[in-house]
Amino acid sequence: MKQSTVYDCSIIEIDKHHHEKGNLSVLENSKTVPFDVKRTYYLYDVPGGESRGGHAHKELRQLIIAASGSFTVTLDDGKVKRTFLLNRPYQGLLVVPGIWRTLDDFSSGSVCLVLASHCYDVEDYIRDYDDFEKYKK
Ligand code: TYD
């Protein structure tokens, strides 16, 4: 997905079951999540002021959710940057391949839940921004 742009990435509304005893949100493969989920991981205890991410993927699709608290995700396709504030557990940010992402401004106690389309593969990462710019050209 060398030609992907930040406009291919979007906020997805997740099913929310509101209840006086608390809320529940559901994600299902190929329904709310537009890919088959192969891996789930979560970031937590991120120290204040710390930045995560700082890479792009060649094939991986991800849905990023602020399961608790808030943080920002800045997406960059080499030409355009878009910053999203994630602060609702019933919204997910779909990130397509070929997009540089940086996560910042983690609130205390926040949990960043990531659903991913592939298992962990170091070969799928582009970790150098110059390499990313070359890849996108
Ligand atoms: P890293 O990709 O640097 O985190 P982030 O991009 O979110 O800042 O990953 C941190 C460490 O965790 C690194 O040693 C690789 C490891 N890791 C796995 O082993 N499996 C995974 O699925 C992920 C996402 C990371």
Coordinates of C-alpha atoms and ligand atoms in Angstrom, one line a residue:
M1 CA 0.0 0.0 0.0
K2 CA 2.7 2.5 -1.1
Q3 CA 0.0 4.8 -2.4
S4 CA -2.2 4.9 0.7
T5 CA -3.0 8.3 2.2
V6 CA -4.1 9.5 5.6
Y7 CA -7.6 9.9 4.1
D8 CA -7.8 6.1 3.8
C9 CA -7.7 6.1 7.6
S10 CA -10.9 6.9 9.6
I11 CA -12.7 6.7 12.9
I12 CA -15.0 3.6 13.2
E13 CA -17.9 3.7 15.6
I14 CA -18.0 0.5 17.7
D15 CA -21.2 -1.1 18.9
K16 CA -22.1 0.3 22.4
H17 CA -24.5 -1.4 24.7
H18 CA -25.5 1.1 27.2
H19 CA -26.6 -0.2 30.6
E20 CA -27.1 1.4 34.0
K21 CA -24.7 -1.1 35.4
G22 CA -22.1 -0.1 32.9
N23 CA -21.4 -0.1 29.2
L24 CA -20.2 -2.9 26.8
S25 CA -18.7 -2.5 23.4
V26 CA -18.3 -5.4 20.9
L27 CA -15.9 -5.9 18.0
E28 CA -16.4 -8.7 15.5
N29 CA -14.2 -9.9 12.6
S30 CA -15.2 -8.6 9.2
K31 CA -18.2 -6.7 10.8
T32 CA -17.1 -3.7 12.9
V33 CA -13.4 -4.6 12.3
P34 CA -12.9 -4.5 8.5
F35 CA -10.2 -7.3 8.6
D36 CA -9.6 -10.6 10.4
V37 CA -8.0 -10.0 13.7
K38 CA -4.8 -12.1 14.1
R39 CA -3.3 -10.3 17.1
T40 CA -4.3 -8.0 19.9
Y41 CA -1.9 -6.0 22.1
Y42 CA -2.2 -3.1 24.4
L43 CA 0.0 -0.3 25.7
Y44 CA -0.4 0.8 29.3
D45 CA 1.6 2.5 32.0
V46 CA 3.0 4.8 29.4
P47 CA 4.9 7.5 31.3
G48 CA 3.6 11.1 30.9
G49 CA 5.3 12.9 28.0
E50 CA 6.4 9.6 26.3
S51 CA 5.9 9.0 22.6
R52 CA 5.1 5.6 21.1
G53 CA 5.0 4.3 17.6
G54 CA 7.3 6.1 15.2
H55 CA 7.1 3.6 12.4
A56 CA 5.0 2.4 9.4
H57 CA 3.9 -1.0 8.3
K58 CA 4.0 -2.5 4.8
E59 CA 1.0 -4.8 5.1
L60 CA -0.4 -4.5 8.6
R61 CA -3.9 -3.0 9.2
Q62 CA -4.8 -1.9 12.7
L63 CA -7.7 -0.7 14.7
I64 CA -6.5 1.5 17.6
I65 CA -8.8 2.1 20.5
A66 CA -8.5 4.2 23.7
A67 CA -9.9 1.4 25.9
S68 CA -9.3 3.8 28.8
G69 CA -8.2 7.4 29.0
S70 CA -6.9 9.3 26.0
F71 CA -4.0 9.9 23.7
T72 CA -3.4 11.3 20.3
V73 CA -2.4 9.5 17.1
T74 CA -0.7 11.4 14.3
L75 CA -0.8 9.8 10.9
D76 CA 1.5 10.8 8.1
D77 CA 1.5 9.5 4.5
G78 CA 4.6 11.4 3.5
K79 CA 2.6 14.4 2.3
V80 CA -0.2 15.0 4.7
K81 CA -0.5 14.7 8.5
R82 CA -3.7 14.2 10.4
T83 CA -3.9 14.1 14.2
F84 CA -6.8 12.2 16.0
L85 CA -7.6 12.5 19.6
L86 CA -8.8 9.1 20.9
N87 CA -10.8 9.4 24.1
R88 CA -13.8 7.2 23.7
P89 CA -13.8 3.4 24.2
Y90 CA -16.5 3.0 21.5
Q91 CA -14.5 4.5 18.7
G92 CA -11.5 3.0 16.9
L93 CA -9.0 4.5 14.4
L94 CA -8.5 2.3 11.4
V95 CA -4.9 2.6 10.1
V96 CA -4.1 1.2 6.7
P97 CA -0.7 0.0 5.6
G98 CA 1.9 2.6 4.4
I99 CA 1.2 5.2 7.1
W100 CA 3.7 6.6 9.6
R101 CA 2.1 6.8 13.0
T102 CA 3.1 8.5 16.3
L103 CA 1.2 8.2 19.6
D104 CA 1.5 11.0 22.1
D105 CA -0.2 12.7 25.1
F106 CA -1.1 9.6 27.0
S107 CA -3.3 10.5 29.9
S108 CA -2.5 8.8 33.2
G109 CA -3.9 5.3 33.4
S110 CA -4.7 5.2 29.7
V111 CA -4.9 1.9 27.8
C112 CA -4.2 1.8 24.0
L113 CA -5.8 -1.3 22.6
V114 CA -4.6 -2.4 19.1
L115 CA -6.3 -5.0 17.0
A116 CA -4.0 -6.1 14.1
S117 CA -4.5 -8.0 10.9
H118 CA -1.3 -10.0 11.1
C119 CA 1.0 -11.7 13.7
Y120 CA 4.1 -9.8 14.8
D121 CA 6.6 -9.6 12.0
V122 CA 9.7 -7.4 12.3
E123 CA 10.1 -7.5 8.5
D124 CA 6.8 -5.6 8.1
Y125 CA 8.1 -2.5 10.0
I126 CA 9.6 0.6 8.4
R127 CA 11.3 2.3 11.4
D128 CA 13.4 4.9 9.6
Y129 CA 11.6 8.0 8.3
D130 CA 14.0 8.5 5.4
D131 CA 13.3 4.9 4.4
F132 CA 9.6 5.6 4.7
E133 CA 9.8 8.6 2.4
K134 CA 11.7 6.5 -0.2
Y135 CA 9.1 3.7 0.1
K136 CA 6.2 6.2 -0.6
K137 CA 7.9 7.6 -3.7
Ligands
TYD1 P1 7.4 -1.3 19.6 O1 6.9 -1.7 18.3 O2 8.7 -0.6 19.8 O3 6.2 -0.5 20.3 P2 5.5 0.9 19.8 O4 5.7 1.0 18.4 O5 4.1 0.8 20.2 O6 6.2 2.0 20.6 O7 7.4 -2.6 20.5 C1 7.9 -2.7 21.8 C2 8.5 -4.0 22.1 O8 7.4 -5.0 22.1 C3 9.5 -4.4 21.0 O9 10.6 -5.1 21.7 C4 8.8 -5.4 20.2 C5 7.8 -6.0 21.1 N1 6.5 -6.5 20.4 C6 6.3 -7.8 20.3 O10 7.1 -8.7 20.7 N2 5.1 -8.2 19.7 C7 4.2 -7.3 19.3 O11 3.1 -7.7 18.8 C8 4.5 -5.9 19.4 C9 3.5 -4.8 18.9 C10 5.7 -5.5 20.0

